[in-house]
Amino acid sequence: CVLVLCWFYVFPGYRLPGDKEIVAEVLRQGEAWHRNQTGIDLYRRLLTECCDPPKMFAVTKRNSPLGKVMWYDGEFYHSHTVNNETYRLFVQDNPLQLPLKKCAVVGNGGILRASKCGKDIDQADFIMRCNLPPLSEEYLEDVGTKTHLVTANPSIIENRFQSLLWSRKHFVDSIKVYGTSYIYMPAFSMRPGTEPSLRAYYALADTSSNLTVLFANPEFLRTVGKFWKARNVHAKRLSTGLFMVSLALALCEEVTVYGFWPFAIDLDEQPVSHHYYDNILPYKWFHTMPEEFVQLWHLHKSGTLRMRVGRCS
Ligand code: CDP
């Protein structure tokens, strides 16, 4: 209750539309979408100025030399000083061939279920996914098969793979589905996440995996957080999906996002699950996905990126 009062005190007049209002707004807009090169250029410039994504999105030998102090972005007063053990795990430089052409950012929203967006997604030149999502047979028609970059939060390594303290085979086998993609890990965001992330690195390196580990640069995550804070996203931390969209806006010529729909009802006002594979809700005060959606919807309406929230065919 105190939190709610503070909220209205700090952001007077701020009111997030309800689920039904969002549905009505999306239906009013319909399928119409017009690419706006000026908007695309503007966001690429703004994000480049604030956060320098091409150089900074991953920890590299170039931006994080030996002795560099990296401040964790997810907690105060903790840092990691790059040492011989960590330095050798970093890629030399940004490994992506820029600019990327058509990018698809795939969130995990339940709206993807029965969307038949798989073919559309697979047609993109660069496909980003969040949090090692399932790509099993039953989902392929809706979410596609290809991946070029997939994020992996340390909490997934801890919860789904027992922090890799026991068998690593289950982890190594289950990420084969992402082919030769980059696996993007925020290893330096929260201190407890560093060890499981490094274990994931070694599990892959020791088995000559086809995936390349990129550690998310905490400086980049912090500056992207500030960028959206200045644009009405007041979350304690941005959702993984918004980090990915920000990256895509800076690196890609064209961005389409799928599976971003943090609402309880779909466009037919029928209940929709939070994820396309389960209905586990996020921790309430951590992310504010509906606020993020509103910002992404502005970008959709201005032709800066395209959001797909209905069926693709
Ligand atoms: O780690 P996090 O809880 O942020 O993400 P997730 O639940 O694994 O989903 C990946 C991303 O999809 C989120 O970070 C959101 O940006 C987006 N998402 C959404 O917009 N609506 C949903 N119902 C679920 C996820």
XYZ file of N, CA and C and ligand atoms in Angstrom, residues 105-111 129-133 151 153 155-156 160 237-245 258-263 272-278 280-283 286-287 289-290 292-293 296 307, ligand 1:
178
model
N 12.781 -10.355 -32.716
C 13.005 -10.542 -31.279
C 11.791 -11.298 -30.767
N 12.027 -12.468 -30.217
C 10.921 -13.333 -29.815
C 10.822 -13.346 -28.287
N 9.771 -12.718 -27.774
C 9.492 -12.793 -26.341
C 8.789 -14.115 -26.057
N 8.486 -14.354 -24.804
C 7.923 -15.668 -24.459
C 6.425 -15.632 -24.159
N 5.749 -14.567 -24.556
C 4.336 -14.408 -24.217
C 3.425 -15.522 -24.742
N 2.394 -15.818 -23.940
C 1.422 -16.855 -24.300
C 0.678 -16.529 -25.585
N 0.719 -15.280 -25.994
C 0.051 -14.849 -27.222
C 0.607 -15.586 -28.445
N 16.145 -14.796 -28.987
C 15.158 -15.386 -28.073
C 15.605 -15.152 -26.634
N 14.641 -15.335 -25.725
C 14.919 -15.002 -24.324
C 14.854 -16.232 -23.417
N 15.821 -16.363 -22.549
C 15.750 -17.304 -21.427
C 15.622 -18.766 -21.825
N 16.421 -19.185 -22.788
C 16.440 -20.595 -23.212
C 15.025 -21.167 -23.334
N 14.205 -20.608 -24.197
C 12.808 -21.056 -24.266
C 12.687 -22.406 -24.966
N 19.244 -15.600 -24.782
C 19.735 -15.184 -23.470
C 19.571 -16.334 -22.483
N 19.566 -16.396 -18.285
C 19.782 -15.804 -16.964
C 20.392 -16.844 -16.034
N 19.665 -17.465 -13.164
C 18.632 -18.145 -12.368
C 18.127 -19.406 -13.088
N 18.186 -19.409 -14.411
C 17.764 -20.619 -15.139
C 18.797 -21.720 -14.932
N 16.914 -24.670 -13.335
C 16.608 -25.763 -14.265
C 17.738 -26.785 -14.334
N 14.035 -3.404 -12.712
C 14.937 -3.875 -13.768
C 14.136 -4.123 -15.044
N 14.711 -3.776 -16.183
C 14.009 -4.030 -17.452
C 13.851 -5.521 -17.654
N 12.825 -5.888 -18.411
C 12.688 -7.307 -18.734
C 13.760 -7.671 -19.767
N 14.097 -8.944 -19.795
C 15.090 -9.431 -20.757
C 14.687 -9.017 -22.172
N 13.383 -9.129 -22.457
C 12.904 -8.828 -23.800
C 13.196 -7.390 -24.202
N 13.039 -6.453 -23.272
C 13.284 -5.055 -23.632
C 14.778 -4.801 -23.866
N 15.632 -5.491 -23.114
C 17.069 -5.382 -23.407
C 17.332 -5.840 -24.841
N 16.700 -6.939 -25.231
C 16.933 -7.488 -26.569
C 16.389 -6.566 -27.655
N 15.207 -5.987 -27.412
C 14.644 -5.062 -28.396
C 15.568 -3.847 -28.544
N 7.839 -10.412 -31.530
C 6.776 -11.407 -31.368
C 6.722 -11.800 -29.887
N 5.561 -12.198 -29.429
C 5.475 -12.760 -28.077
C 5.608 -11.743 -26.968
N 5.358 -10.465 -27.265
C 5.362 -9.441 -26.216
C 3.908 -9.074 -25.953
N 3.363 -9.637 -24.895
C 1.951 -9.387 -24.565
C 1.718 -9.763 -23.105
N 2.035 -8.843 -22.190
C 1.963 -9.186 -20.758
C 0.580 -8.958 -20.178
N -0.432 -9.422 -20.863
C -1.808 -9.201 -20.415
C -2.515 -10.538 -20.255
N -5.298 -15.709 -21.654
C -4.065 -16.151 -22.321
C -2.997 -16.364 -21.244
N -2.189 -17.407 -21.406
C -1.193 -17.710 -20.372
C -0.023 -16.719 -20.483
N 0.762 -16.607 -19.420
C 1.866 -15.638 -19.416
C 2.950 -16.039 -20.430
N 3.272 -17.320 -20.464
C 4.260 -17.817 -21.429
C 3.577 -18.731 -22.433
N 4.212 -18.955 -23.565
C 3.607 -19.897 -24.521
C 3.745 -21.344 -24.059
N 4.559 -21.564 -23.040
C 4.797 -22.934 -22.560
C 4.361 -23.149 -21.110
N 4.040 -22.086 -20.363
C 3.509 -22.261 -18.998
C 2.822 -20.971 -18.562
N 3.568 -19.345 -15.466
C 4.233 -18.847 -14.249
C 4.441 -17.340 -14.418
N 3.852 -16.581 -13.480
C 3.881 -15.122 -13.601
C 5.186 -14.563 -13.053
N 5.617 -13.392 -13.549
C 6.863 -12.803 -13.036
C 6.655 -12.226 -11.642
N 7.750 -12.040 -10.934
C 7.707 -11.419 -9.611
C 7.199 -9.985 -9.784
N 9.223 -6.467 -9.805
C 10.546 -6.497 -10.409
C 10.521 -5.868 -11.806
N 9.718 -6.449 -12.700
C 9.561 -5.884 -14.043
C 8.225 -5.171 -14.111
N 6.259 -5.090 -17.203
C 6.104 -5.396 -18.631
C 4.984 -4.610 -19.307
N 3.837 -4.369 -18.623
C 2.813 -3.580 -19.315
C 3.306 -2.169 -19.669
N 6.367 -1.436 -20.348
C 7.267 -1.646 -21.477
C 6.455 -1.813 -22.753
N 5.362 -2.558 -22.640
C 4.517 -2.779 -23.820
C 4.043 -1.448 -24.399
N 6.708 0.067 -26.407
C 6.925 -0.662 -27.662
C 5.785 -0.400 -28.640
N 5.334 -4.750 -34.136
C 4.929 -5.737 -33.124
C 3.900 -6.659 -33.740
O 13.170 -12.931 -17.687
P 11.835 -12.371 -17.936
O 10.849 -12.685 -16.856
O 11.960 -10.915 -18.228
O 11.295 -13.002 -19.308
P 10.385 -14.235 -19.819
O 9.162 -14.392 -19.036
O 11.231 -15.425 -20.037
O 9.968 -13.672 -21.269
C 10.906 -13.116 -22.165
C 10.489 -11.700 -22.520
O 9.255 -11.730 -23.241
C 10.198 -10.844 -21.306
O 11.394 -10.312 -20.799
C 9.238 -9.810 -21.845
O 9.937 -8.761 -22.471
C 8.468 -10.595 -22.902
N 7.167 -11.084 -22.403
C 6.034 -10.308 -22.632
O 6.127 -9.195 -23.159
N 4.801 -10.780 -22.266
C 4.678 -11.959 -21.650
N 3.455 -12.403 -21.305
C 5.818 -12.743 -21.380
C 7.052 -12.274 -21.769
